[in-house]
mmCIF file of C-alpha atoms and ligand atoms in Angstrom:
data_model
loop_
_atom_site.group_PDB
_atom_site.id
_atom_site.type_symbol
_atom_site.label_atom_id
_atom_site.label_comp_id
_atom_site.label_asym_id
_atom_site.label_seq_id
_atom_site.Cartn_x
_atom_site.Cartn_y
_atom_site.Cartn_z
ATOM 1 C CA MET S 1 -4.804 -13.734 -21.222
ATOM 2 C CA ASN S 2 -8.211 -13.006 -19.747
ATOM 3 C CA CYS S 3 -7.966 -11.076 -16.483
ATOM 4 C CA ASN S 4 -11.010 -10.634 -14.233
ATOM 5 C CA ILE S 5 -10.678 -7.624 -11.996
ATOM 6 C CA ALA S 6 -13.048 -6.356 -9.340
ATOM 7 C CA VAL S 7 -12.854 -2.580 -9.386
ATOM 8 C CA ILE S 8 -13.683 -0.603 -6.257
ATOM 9 C CA LYS S 9 -13.397 3.063 -7.101
ATOM 10 C CA GLY S 10 -14.568 4.105 -3.628
ATOM 11 C CA ASP S 11 -14.748 7.657 -2.303
ATOM 12 C CA GLY S 12 -12.970 10.987 -2.680
ATOM 13 C CA ILE S 13 -10.321 10.940 -5.402
ATOM 14 C CA GLY S 14 -10.767 7.146 -5.793
ATOM 15 C CA PRO S 15 -12.966 7.265 -8.924
ATOM 16 C CA GLU S 16 -10.639 9.753 -10.679
ATOM 17 C CA VAL S 17 -7.427 7.854 -10.091
ATOM 18 C CA VAL S 18 -8.849 4.383 -10.762
ATOM 19 C CA THR S 19 -10.270 5.573 -14.095
ATOM 20 C CA GLN S 20 -6.722 6.543 -15.143
ATOM 21 C CA ALA S 21 -5.333 3.153 -14.110
ATOM 22 C CA MET S 22 -8.056 1.370 -16.121
ATOM 23 C CA LYS S 23 -7.131 3.456 -19.188
ATOM 24 C CA VAL S 24 -3.527 2.365 -18.853
ATOM 25 C CA LEU S 25 -4.510 -1.299 -18.368
ATOM 26 C CA ASP S 26 -6.665 -1.149 -21.485
ATOM 27 C CA ALA S 27 -3.705 0.201 -23.463
ATOM 28 C CA ILE S 28 -1.654 -2.761 -22.178
ATOM 29 C CA GLY S 29 -4.479 -5.077 -23.273
ATOM 30 C CA VAL S 30 -4.423 -3.702 -26.824
ATOM 31 C CA LYS S 31 -0.648 -3.781 -27.145
ATOM 32 C CA TYR S 32 -0.008 -7.211 -25.610
ATOM 33 C CA GLY S 33 -3.245 -8.994 -26.478
ATOM 34 C CA HIS S 34 -4.918 -9.340 -23.064
ATOM 35 C CA THR S 35 -8.516 -8.744 -22.062
ATOM 36 C CA PHE S 36 -9.291 -6.972 -18.833
ATOM 37 C CA CYS S 37 -12.865 -7.562 -17.638
ATOM 38 C CA TYR S 38 -13.950 -5.220 -14.864
ATOM 39 C CA GLU S 39 -16.695 -5.762 -12.319
ATOM 40 C CA GLN S 40 -17.442 -2.589 -10.354
ATOM 41 C CA LEU S 41 -18.188 -3.003 -6.640
ATOM 42 C CA LEU S 42 -19.047 -0.575 -3.866
ATOM 43 C CA MET S 43 -17.068 -0.120 -0.672
ATOM 44 C CA GLY S 44 -16.710 2.704 1.850
ATOM 45 C CA GLY S 45 -18.906 5.775 2.034
ATOM 46 C CA CYS S 46 -20.496 5.150 -1.371
ATOM 47 C CA SER S 47 -21.639 1.726 -0.127
ATOM 48 C CA ILE S 48 -22.998 3.256 3.092
ATOM 49 C CA ASP S 49 -25.059 5.692 0.993
ATOM 50 C CA VAL S 50 -26.586 2.853 -1.044
ATOM 51 C CA HIS S 51 -26.688 -0.144 1.342
ATOM 52 C CA GLY S 52 -26.262 1.371 4.797
ATOM 53 C CA VAL S 53 -23.056 -0.627 5.371
ATOM 54 C CA PRO S 54 -19.499 0.030 4.139
ATOM 55 C CA LEU S 55 -19.159 -3.420 2.522
ATOM 56 C CA THR S 56 -21.871 -5.984 1.836
ATOM 57 C CA ASP S 57 -21.220 -9.730 2.072
ATOM 58 C CA GLU S 58 -22.240 -9.938 -1.555
ATOM 59 C CA ALA S 59 -19.505 -7.485 -2.554
ATOM 60 C CA VAL S 60 -16.988 -9.665 -0.681
ATOM 61 C CA GLU S 61 -18.214 -12.736 -2.572
ATOM 62 C CA ARG S 62 -17.967 -10.898 -5.900
ATOM 63 C CA ALA S 63 -14.446 -9.707 -5.053
ATOM 64 C CA LYS S 64 -13.458 -13.318 -4.290
ATOM 65 C CA ALA S 65 -14.903 -14.472 -7.618
ATOM 66 C CA ASN S 66 -12.446 -12.252 -9.515
ATOM 67 C CA ASP S 67 -8.673 -12.735 -9.855
ATOM 68 C CA ALA S 68 -7.750 -9.434 -8.227
ATOM 69 C CA VAL S 69 -9.177 -6.221 -6.814
ATOM 70 C CA LEU S 70 -8.166 -2.764 -8.000
ATOM 71 C CA LEU S 71 -9.091 -0.231 -5.331
ATOM 72 C CA GLY S 72 -9.076 3.563 -5.261
ATOM 73 C CA SER S 73 -9.655 4.884 -1.770
ATOM 74 C CA ILE S 74 -12.382 5.047 0.831
ATOM 75 C CA GLY S 75 -13.519 7.516 3.450
ATOM 76 C CA GLY S 76 -14.279 11.221 3.764
ATOM 77 C CA ASN S 77 -13.579 14.171 5.980
ATOM 78 C CA THR S 78 -13.654 12.704 9.493
ATOM 79 C CA SER S 79 -14.843 15.954 11.107
ATOM 80 C CA THR S 80 -17.568 16.935 8.643
ATOM 81 C CA SER S 81 -18.819 13.838 6.804
ATOM 82 C CA PRO S 82 -22.038 12.230 8.145
ATOM 83 C CA TRP S 83 -20.366 8.817 7.676
ATOM 84 C CA TYR S 84 -18.377 9.563 10.849
ATOM 85 C CA LYS S 85 -21.518 10.017 12.936
ATOM 86 C CA LEU S 86 -22.165 6.270 12.515
ATOM 87 C CA PRO S 87 -20.902 3.686 15.012
ATOM 88 C CA PRO S 88 -17.234 2.752 14.267
ATOM 89 C CA ASP S 89 -18.117 -0.633 12.731
ATOM 90 C CA LYS S 90 -20.392 1.054 10.162
ATOM 91 C CA ARG S 91 -17.892 3.677 8.980
ATOM 92 C CA PRO S 92 -16.034 3.569 5.643
ATOM 93 C CA GLU S 93 -12.747 2.234 7.107
ATOM 94 C CA ALA S 94 -14.572 -0.775 8.567
ATOM 95 C CA GLY S 95 -15.234 -1.868 4.971
ATOM 96 C CA LEU S 96 -11.542 -1.767 4.161
ATOM 97 C CA LEU S 97 -10.593 -3.752 7.259
ATOM 98 C CA LYS S 98 -13.340 -6.286 6.516
ATOM 99 C CA ILE S 99 -12.213 -6.905 2.944
ATOM 100 C CA ARG S 100 -8.570 -7.279 4.048
ATOM 101 C CA LYS S 101 -9.610 -9.837 6.667
ATOM 102 C CA GLU S 102 -12.177 -11.711 4.529
ATOM 103 C CA LEU S 103 -9.714 -12.077 1.663
ATOM 104 C CA GLY S 104 -6.877 -13.054 4.026
ATOM 105 C CA LEU S 105 -4.623 -10.283 2.695
ATOM 106 C CA PHE S 106 -1.971 -10.487 5.378
ATOM 107 C CA ALA S 107 0.981 -9.180 3.363
ATOM 108 C CA ASN S 108 0.991 -5.542 2.347
ATOM 109 C CA LEU S 109 3.821 -4.483 0.030
ATOM 110 C CA ARG S 110 4.510 -0.770 -0.270
ATOM 111 C CA PRO S 111 7.474 0.065 -2.485
ATOM 112 C CA ALA S 112 9.029 3.473 -1.795
ATOM 113 C CA TYR S 113 11.397 4.508 -4.540
ATOM 114 C CA LEU S 114 12.881 7.917 -5.274
ATOM 115 C CA TYR S 115 12.704 8.648 -8.980
ATOM 116 C CA GLU S 116 15.746 10.529 -10.252
ATOM 117 C CA GLN S 117 13.330 13.049 -11.783
ATOM 118 C CA LEU S 118 11.576 13.701 -8.471
ATOM 119 C CA LYS S 119 14.614 14.593 -6.393
ATOM 120 C CA ALA S 120 13.455 18.218 -6.416
ATOM 121 C CA ALA S 121 10.146 17.150 -4.838
ATOM 122 C CA CYS S 122 11.886 15.167 -2.068
ATOM 123 C CA PRO S 123 11.768 17.158 1.182
ATOM 124 C CA LEU S 124 15.103 15.747 2.431
ATOM 125 C CA LYS S 125 18.444 17.570 2.237
ATOM 126 C CA GLU S 126 20.051 17.451 -1.181
ATOM 127 C CA GLU S 127 22.964 15.254 -0.087
ATOM 128 C CA ILE S 128 20.508 12.647 1.232
ATOM 129 C CA ALA S 129 18.167 12.794 -1.771
ATOM 130 C CA ASP S 130 21.157 12.539 -4.120
ATOM 131 C CA LYS S 131 21.924 9.038 -2.825
ATOM 132 C CA GLY S 132 18.384 7.956 -3.791
ATOM 133 C CA PHE S 133 16.571 5.032 -2.155
ATOM 134 C CA ASP S 134 14.584 1.968 -3.107
ATOM 135 C CA MET S 135 12.831 0.106 -0.307
ATOM 136 C CA MET S 136 9.907 -2.247 0.116
ATOM 137 C CA ILE S 137 7.834 -1.777 3.239
ATOM 138 C CA MET S 138 6.289 -5.149 4.125
ATOM 139 C CA ARG S 139 3.419 -4.458 6.477
ATOM 140 C CA GLU S 140 1.484 -7.207 8.262
ATOM 141 C CA LEU S 141 -2.124 -6.342 7.416
ATOM 142 C CA THR S 142 -4.621 -8.585 9.200
ATOM 143 C CA GLY S 143 -3.438 -8.660 12.813
ATOM 144 C CA GLY S 144 -2.274 -6.473 15.650
ATOM 145 C CA LEU S 145 -4.071 -3.448 17.018
ATOM 146 C CA TYR S 146 -6.335 -3.143 13.995
ATOM 147 C CA PHE S 147 -8.054 -6.445 14.694
ATOM 148 C CA GLY S 148 -7.728 -6.923 18.463
ATOM 149 C CA SER S 149 -10.758 -6.469 20.675
ATOM 150 C CA ARG S 150 -11.548 -2.934 21.773
ATOM 151 C CA LYS S 151 -13.977 -1.155 24.024
ATOM 152 C CA THR S 152 -14.690 2.154 25.673
ATOM 153 C CA GLU S 153 -16.361 2.105 29.065
ATOM 154 C CA GLU S 154 -16.673 4.000 32.287
ATOM 155 C CA ILE S 155 -14.707 2.486 35.131
ATOM 156 C CA ASP S 156 -15.283 4.081 38.540
ATOM 157 C CA GLY S 157 -16.609 7.207 36.836
ATOM 158 C CA VAL S 158 -13.593 7.487 34.504
ATOM 159 C CA MET S 159 -13.967 6.966 30.754
ATOM 160 C CA THR S 160 -11.500 4.282 29.711
ATOM 161 C CA ALA S 161 -10.665 2.916 26.256
ATOM 162 C CA VAL S 162 -8.843 -0.339 25.484
ATOM 163 C CA ASP S 163 -7.352 -1.626 22.223
ATOM 164 C CA THR S 164 -5.553 -4.965 22.173
ATOM 165 C CA LEU S 165 -2.373 -5.790 20.290
ATOM 166 C CA THR S 166 -2.201 -9.544 19.689
ATOM 167 C CA TYR S 167 0.057 -11.556 17.390
ATOM 168 C CA ASN S 168 0.512 -15.291 17.329
ATOM 169 C CA GLU S 169 3.648 -16.968 16.012
ATOM 170 C CA ASN S 170 1.927 -18.188 12.833
ATOM 171 C CA GLU S 171 0.855 -14.700 11.844
ATOM 172 C CA ILE S 172 4.400 -13.459 12.361
ATOM 173 C CA ARG S 173 6.006 -16.393 10.567
ATOM 174 C CA ARG S 174 3.973 -16.104 7.375
ATOM 175 C CA ILE S 175 4.694 -12.387 6.897
ATOM 176 C CA ALA S 176 8.363 -12.901 7.785
ATOM 177 C CA ILE S 177 8.641 -15.648 5.148
ATOM 178 C CA LYS S 178 7.087 -13.337 2.546
ATOM 179 C CA GLY S 179 9.515 -10.586 3.574
ATOM 180 C CA PHE S 180 12.575 -12.794 3.216
ATOM 181 C CA ASP S 181 11.267 -14.244 -0.085
ATOM 182 C CA ILE S 182 10.910 -10.737 -1.483
ATOM 183 C CA ALA S 183 14.357 -9.771 -0.165
ATOM 184 C CA MET S 184 15.840 -12.698 -2.119
ATOM 185 C CA LYS S 185 14.573 -11.055 -5.310
ATOM 186 C CA ARG S 186 15.953 -7.654 -4.289
ATOM 187 C CA ARG S 187 19.159 -6.601 -2.518
ATOM 188 C CA LYS S 188 18.921 -9.382 0.092
ATOM 189 C CA LYS S 189 18.568 -7.256 3.191
ATOM 190 C CA VAL S 190 15.738 -7.305 5.757
ATOM 191 C CA THR S 191 15.260 -4.722 8.497
ATOM 192 C CA SER S 192 12.687 -6.083 10.941
ATOM 193 C CA VAL S 193 11.075 -3.251 12.856
ATOM 194 C CA ASP S 194 9.572 -3.654 16.321
ATOM 195 C CA LYS S 195 9.369 -2.153 19.787
ATOM 196 C CA ALA S 196 10.943 -5.104 21.591
ATOM 197 C CA ASN S 197 12.289 -2.903 24.389
ATOM 198 C CA VAL S 198 8.679 -2.476 25.589
ATOM 199 C CA LEU S 199 6.146 -4.809 23.946
ATOM 200 C CA ASP S 200 5.681 -8.556 24.384
ATOM 201 C CA SER S 201 4.213 -8.824 20.886
ATOM 202 C CA SER S 202 7.453 -7.313 19.561
ATOM 203 C CA ARG S 203 9.612 -9.724 21.543
ATOM 204 C CA LEU S 204 7.742 -12.632 19.980
ATOM 205 C CA TRP S 205 8.051 -10.911 16.586
ATOM 206 C CA ARG S 206 11.828 -10.737 16.986
ATOM 207 C CA LYS S 207 12.121 -14.380 18.055
ATOM 208 C CA ILE S 208 10.099 -15.675 15.087
ATOM 209 C CA VAL S 209 11.909 -13.442 12.589
ATOM 210 C CA GLU S 210 15.191 -14.854 13.862
ATOM 211 C CA GLU S 211 13.924 -18.408 13.303
ATOM 212 C CA VAL S 212 12.781 -17.612 9.769
ATOM 213 C CA ALA S 213 16.072 -15.842 8.988
ATOM 214 C CA LYS S 214 17.931 -19.164 9.533
ATOM 215 C CA ASP S 215 16.328 -20.472 6.334
ATOM 216 C CA TYR S 216 17.722 -17.545 4.331
ATOM 217 C CA PRO S 217 21.495 -17.562 4.885
ATOM 218 C CA GLU S 218 22.038 -15.237 1.923
ATOM 219 C CA VAL S 219 19.864 -12.504 3.409
ATOM 220 C CA THR S 220 21.445 -10.054 5.844
ATOM 221 C CA TYR S 221 18.975 -9.081 8.516
ATOM 222 C CA GLU S 222 18.846 -6.670 11.403
ATOM 223 C CA HIS S 223 16.349 -5.599 14.047
ATOM 224 C CA MET S 224 15.488 -1.958 14.471
ATOM 225 C CA LEU S 225 13.260 -0.246 17.009
ATOM 226 C CA VAL S 226 10.382 1.577 15.401
ATOM 227 C CA ASP S 227 11.246 5.008 16.817
ATOM 228 C CA ASN S 228 14.782 4.675 15.515
ATOM 229 C CA CYS S 229 13.421 3.499 12.155
ATOM 230 C CA ALA S 230 11.256 6.618 11.876
ATOM 231 C CA MET S 231 14.407 8.662 12.394
ATOM 232 C CA GLN S 232 16.606 6.598 10.040
ATOM 233 C CA LEU S 233 14.036 6.993 7.254
ATOM 234 C CA VAL S 234 14.741 10.707 7.058
ATOM 235 C CA LYS S 235 18.422 10.492 7.982
ATOM 236 C CA ASP S 236 19.604 7.735 5.661
ATOM 237 C CA PRO S 237 16.796 6.075 3.656
ATOM 238 C CA ALA S 238 19.296 4.475 1.250
ATOM 239 C CA GLN S 239 20.183 1.909 3.961
ATOM 240 C CA PHE S 240 16.821 0.116 3.620
ATOM 241 C CA ASP S 241 15.882 -2.726 1.294
ATOM 242 C CA VAL S 242 12.978 -4.722 2.825
ATOM 243 C CA VAL S 243 11.423 -3.180 5.938
ATOM 244 C CA LEU S 244 9.398 -5.885 7.680
ATOM 245 C CA THR S 245 6.943 -4.777 10.326
ATOM 246 C CA GLU S 246 3.596 -5.205 12.068
ATOM 247 C CA ASN S 247 0.340 -3.565 11.075
ATOM 248 C CA MET S 248 0.326 -0.219 12.835
ATOM 249 C CA PHE S 249 4.058 0.475 12.631
ATOM 250 C CA GLY S 250 3.780 -0.268 8.902
ATOM 251 C CA ASP S 251 0.869 2.124 8.515
ATOM 252 C CA ILE S 252 2.851 4.954 10.052
ATOM 253 C CA LEU S 253 6.249 4.233 8.494
ATOM 254 C CA SER S 254 4.772 3.813 5.006
ATOM 255 C CA ASP S 255 3.245 7.299 5.100
ATOM 256 C CA GLU S 256 6.615 8.641 6.149
ATOM 257 C CA ALA S 257 8.371 6.695 3.388
ATOM 258 C CA SER S 258 5.875 7.932 0.807
ATOM 259 C CA MET S 259 6.498 11.550 1.679
ATOM 260 C CA ILE S 260 10.214 11.291 1.061
ATOM 261 C CA THR S 261 9.500 9.955 -2.454
ATOM 262 C CA GLY S 262 8.029 13.401 -3.116
ATOM 263 C CA SER S 263 4.358 12.729 -2.489
ATOM 264 C CA ILE S 264 1.980 10.178 -1.031
ATOM 265 C CA GLY S 265 0.502 10.190 -4.541
ATOM 266 C CA MET S 266 3.506 8.161 -5.737
ATOM 267 C CA LEU S 267 3.206 5.136 -3.404
ATOM 268 C CA ALA S 268 1.643 2.004 -4.869
ATOM 269 C CA SER S 269 0.670 -1.052 -2.863
ATOM 270 C CA ALA S 270 -0.221 -4.713 -3.133
ATOM 271 C CA SER S 271 -2.016 -6.737 -0.469
ATOM 272 C CA LEU S 272 -1.537 -10.457 -0.914
ATOM 273 C CA ASN S 273 -2.710 -13.729 0.592
ATOM 274 C CA GLU S 274 -1.169 -17.199 0.189
ATOM 275 C CA THR S 275 -2.434 -17.482 -3.396
ATOM 276 C CA LYS S 276 -2.013 -15.299 -6.477
ATOM 277 C CA PHE S 277 -5.038 -13.247 -5.482
ATOM 278 C CA GLY S 278 -4.290 -9.661 -4.508
ATOM 279 C CA MET S 279 -5.815 -6.278 -3.830
ATOM 280 C CA TYR S 280 -3.986 -3.324 -5.349
ATOM 281 C CA GLU S 281 -4.411 0.248 -4.207
ATOM 282 C CA PRO S 282 -2.562 3.530 -3.800
ATOM 283 C CA SER S 283 -1.316 3.914 -0.232
ATOM 284 C CA GLY S 284 -2.684 7.436 0.087
ATOM 285 C CA GLY S 285 -6.154 8.281 1.306
ATOM 286 C CA SER S 286 -9.297 9.620 -0.348
ATOM 287 C CA ALA S 287 -8.106 13.271 -0.149
ATOM 288 C CA PRO S 288 -11.640 14.715 0.155
ATOM 289 C CA ASP S 289 -10.225 18.268 -0.046
ATOM 290 C CA ILE S 290 -9.267 17.824 -3.717
ATOM 291 C CA ALA S 291 -11.856 15.197 -4.740
ATOM 292 C CA GLY S 292 -13.686 15.834 -8.011
ATOM 293 C CA GLN S 293 -11.260 18.575 -9.062
ATOM 294 C CA ASN S 294 -9.168 16.507 -11.480
ATOM 295 C CA LYS S 295 -6.055 17.419 -9.454
ATOM 296 C CA ALA S 296 -5.097 14.125 -7.855
ATOM 297 C CA ASN S 297 -1.929 12.256 -8.759
ATOM 298 C CA PRO S 298 -2.964 8.959 -10.412
ATOM 299 C CA ILE S 299 0.591 7.547 -10.533
ATOM 300 C CA ALA S 300 0.314 5.504 -7.315
ATOM 301 C CA THR S 301 -2.823 3.813 -8.667
ATOM 302 C CA ILE S 302 -1.272 3.230 -12.083
ATOM 303 C CA LEU S 303 1.807 1.715 -10.425
ATOM 304 C CA SER S 304 -0.516 -0.426 -8.273
ATOM 305 C CA ALA S 305 -2.055 -1.757 -11.491
ATOM 306 C CA ALA S 306 1.495 -2.626 -12.598
ATOM 307 C CA MET S 307 1.996 -4.535 -9.335
ATOM 308 C CA MET S 308 -1.250 -6.410 -10.097
ATOM 309 C CA LEU S 309 0.100 -7.490 -13.477
ATOM 310 C CA ARG S 310 3.331 -8.637 -11.834
ATOM 311 C CA TYR S 311 2.046 -10.436 -8.728
ATOM 312 C CA THR S 312 -1.380 -11.793 -9.711
ATOM 313 C CA PHE S 313 -1.063 -12.332 -13.461
ATOM 314 C CA ASP S 314 2.711 -12.935 -13.799
ATOM 315 C CA LEU S 315 2.809 -10.404 -16.635
ATOM 316 C CA ASP S 316 6.267 -8.980 -15.890
ATOM 317 C CA LYS S 317 6.912 -7.508 -19.315
ATOM 318 C CA GLU S 318 3.613 -5.624 -19.186
ATOM 319 C CA ALA S 319 4.294 -4.394 -15.635
ATOM 320 C CA ASP S 320 7.721 -3.166 -16.771
ATOM 321 C CA ALA S 321 6.027 -1.308 -19.645
ATOM 322 C CA ILE S 322 3.806 0.619 -17.224
ATOM 323 C CA GLU S 323 6.710 1.475 -14.928
ATOM 324 C CA GLN S 324 8.769 2.575 -17.922
ATOM 325 C CA ALA S 325 5.934 4.776 -19.213
ATOM 326 C CA VAL S 326 5.650 6.462 -15.792
ATOM 327 C CA LYS S 327 9.383 7.108 -15.768
ATOM 328 C CA GLN S 328 9.262 8.539 -19.271
ATOM 329 C CA VAL S 329 6.433 10.947 -18.469
ATOM 330 C CA LEU S 330 8.341 12.186 -15.423
ATOM 331 C CA GLU S 331 11.492 12.522 -17.510
ATOM 332 C CA GLU S 332 9.576 14.633 -20.005
ATOM 333 C CA GLY S 333 8.754 16.973 -17.131
ATOM 334 C CA TYR S 334 5.028 16.376 -16.591
ATOM 335 C CA ARG S 335 3.816 16.714 -13.000
ATOM 336 C CA THR S 336 0.530 16.780 -11.090
ATOM 337 C CA CYS S 337 0.253 19.584 -8.531
ATOM 338 C CA ASP S 338 1.583 17.521 -5.585
ATOM 339 C CA ILE S 339 4.978 17.006 -7.276
ATOM 340 C CA VAL S 340 5.284 20.092 -9.465
ATOM 341 C CA SER S 341 8.523 22.082 -9.211
ATOM 342 C CA GLU S 342 10.181 24.883 -11.111
ATOM 343 C CA GLY S 343 10.740 24.153 -14.784
ATOM 344 C CA THR S 344 8.199 21.296 -14.957
ATOM 345 C CA THR S 345 4.774 21.195 -16.645
ATOM 346 C CA LEU S 346 1.669 21.036 -14.473
ATOM 347 C CA VAL S 347 -0.970 18.570 -15.710
ATOM 348 C CA ALA S 348 -4.365 17.420 -14.443
ATOM 349 C CA CYS S 349 -5.172 13.909 -13.219
ATOM 350 C CA ASP S 350 -6.734 12.770 -16.512
ATOM 351 C CA GLU S 351 -3.940 14.342 -18.584
ATOM 352 C CA MET S 352 -1.376 12.407 -16.549
ATOM 353 C CA GLY S 353 -3.371 9.219 -17.252
ATOM 354 C CA ASP S 354 -3.432 9.993 -20.985
ATOM 355 C CA LEU S 355 0.288 10.790 -21.113
ATOM 356 C CA ILE S 356 1.161 7.474 -19.484
ATOM 357 C CA LYS S 357 -1.317 5.560 -21.665
ATOM 358 C CA GLU S 358 0.164 7.082 -24.834
ATOM 359 C CA ARG S 359 3.640 5.891 -23.849
ATOM 360 C CA ILE S 360 2.629 2.238 -23.451
HETATM 361 C C1 LIG T 1 -3.774 2.651 4.886
HETATM 362 C C2 LIG T 1 -4.844 3.500 5.524
HETATM 363 C C3 LIG T 1 -5.794 2.589 6.304
HETATM 364 C C4 LIG T 1 -4.975 1.862 7.353
HETATM 365 C C5 LIG T 1 -6.988 3.314 6.956
HETATM 366 C C6 LIG T 1 -7.813 4.036 5.919
HETATM 367 C C7 LIG T 1 -7.837 2.406 7.779
HETATM 368 O O1 LIG T 1 -4.280 4.475 6.336
HETATM 369 O O2 LIG T 1 -4.105 1.770 4.072
HETATM 370 O O3 LIG T 1 -2.606 2.872 5.195
HETATM 371 O O4 LIG T 1 -4.678 2.434 8.412
HETATM 372 O O5 LIG T 1 -4.598 0.725 7.103
HETATM 373 MG MG1 LIG T 2 -2.162 4.563 6.244
#
């Protein structure tokens, strides 16, 4: 199979971790007879430095012309980087929001899974970690507070800022359908997370989720308030299968879920539209504090490449091979610095990439 992939290495640790994922993909290509053709594009701070904007229209067109996008990370230190002196719509994050919107990537899948081998890196109590967990956070990605109108102005001498949280029923329905579809392939449970005791948008969310649930009689579903969900994630994460939620709640809960897997460097993600097209990226940020030091954990990016094989290219066997290789390397005791613990072997970012590649 010939796979055309737009590669956006981005800023910070992005280039280091994406390079490892490309190595692993190339090993898959050799073993299973596929060709991966990469087209490198700029987004984020590196695009600002070259073009003055975080994402050009041409880069969007090029991304669309490929089958999928493999992304590293964008952005820098928000207090020291000159990128954050620019108006908000010219900053690195604006590029990420633009590409999500332009490509219609409304469904963000973030699998949080506790590897047996990483129980020591899990910050939860031993009796909780021992039960393990395996959940899929389904985050709505192109609506809500991130895309509502906003402004900051002085009203009667008082500085006032407004952000708007809007969802229409169609936006809720399409992500709910994706959530229930995914649940059907997993343990058939959906926890829909909202703040329906306060927000109108959440009350509509709940109503639409209930309608969609009627079409999936085999799936058990429940509603959970977002504050309770944040608590349940550290109290009893094993209870969750699919966690279905809106954009900002999903942003926050997925960072929390990643931390209990041992490190944010372990959390892969896929952002999908109605077609097979997808954008695949680690859920963590650009980590400017460790950028360029060959310290970053490339596993989330490598697992994101596996998701790309599974969801865009339907190459399940190949995706399994990557996931298996990651498991094996962890079993053999290799760890990057974010997940290292007593009795394990510390390796650099590129060594971790090589170890996984060699086990394909
Ligand atoms: C994420 C990130 C982004 C988001 C930022 C960089 C805009 O935190 O993908 O979770 O909030 O969506
Ligand atoms: Mg986030």
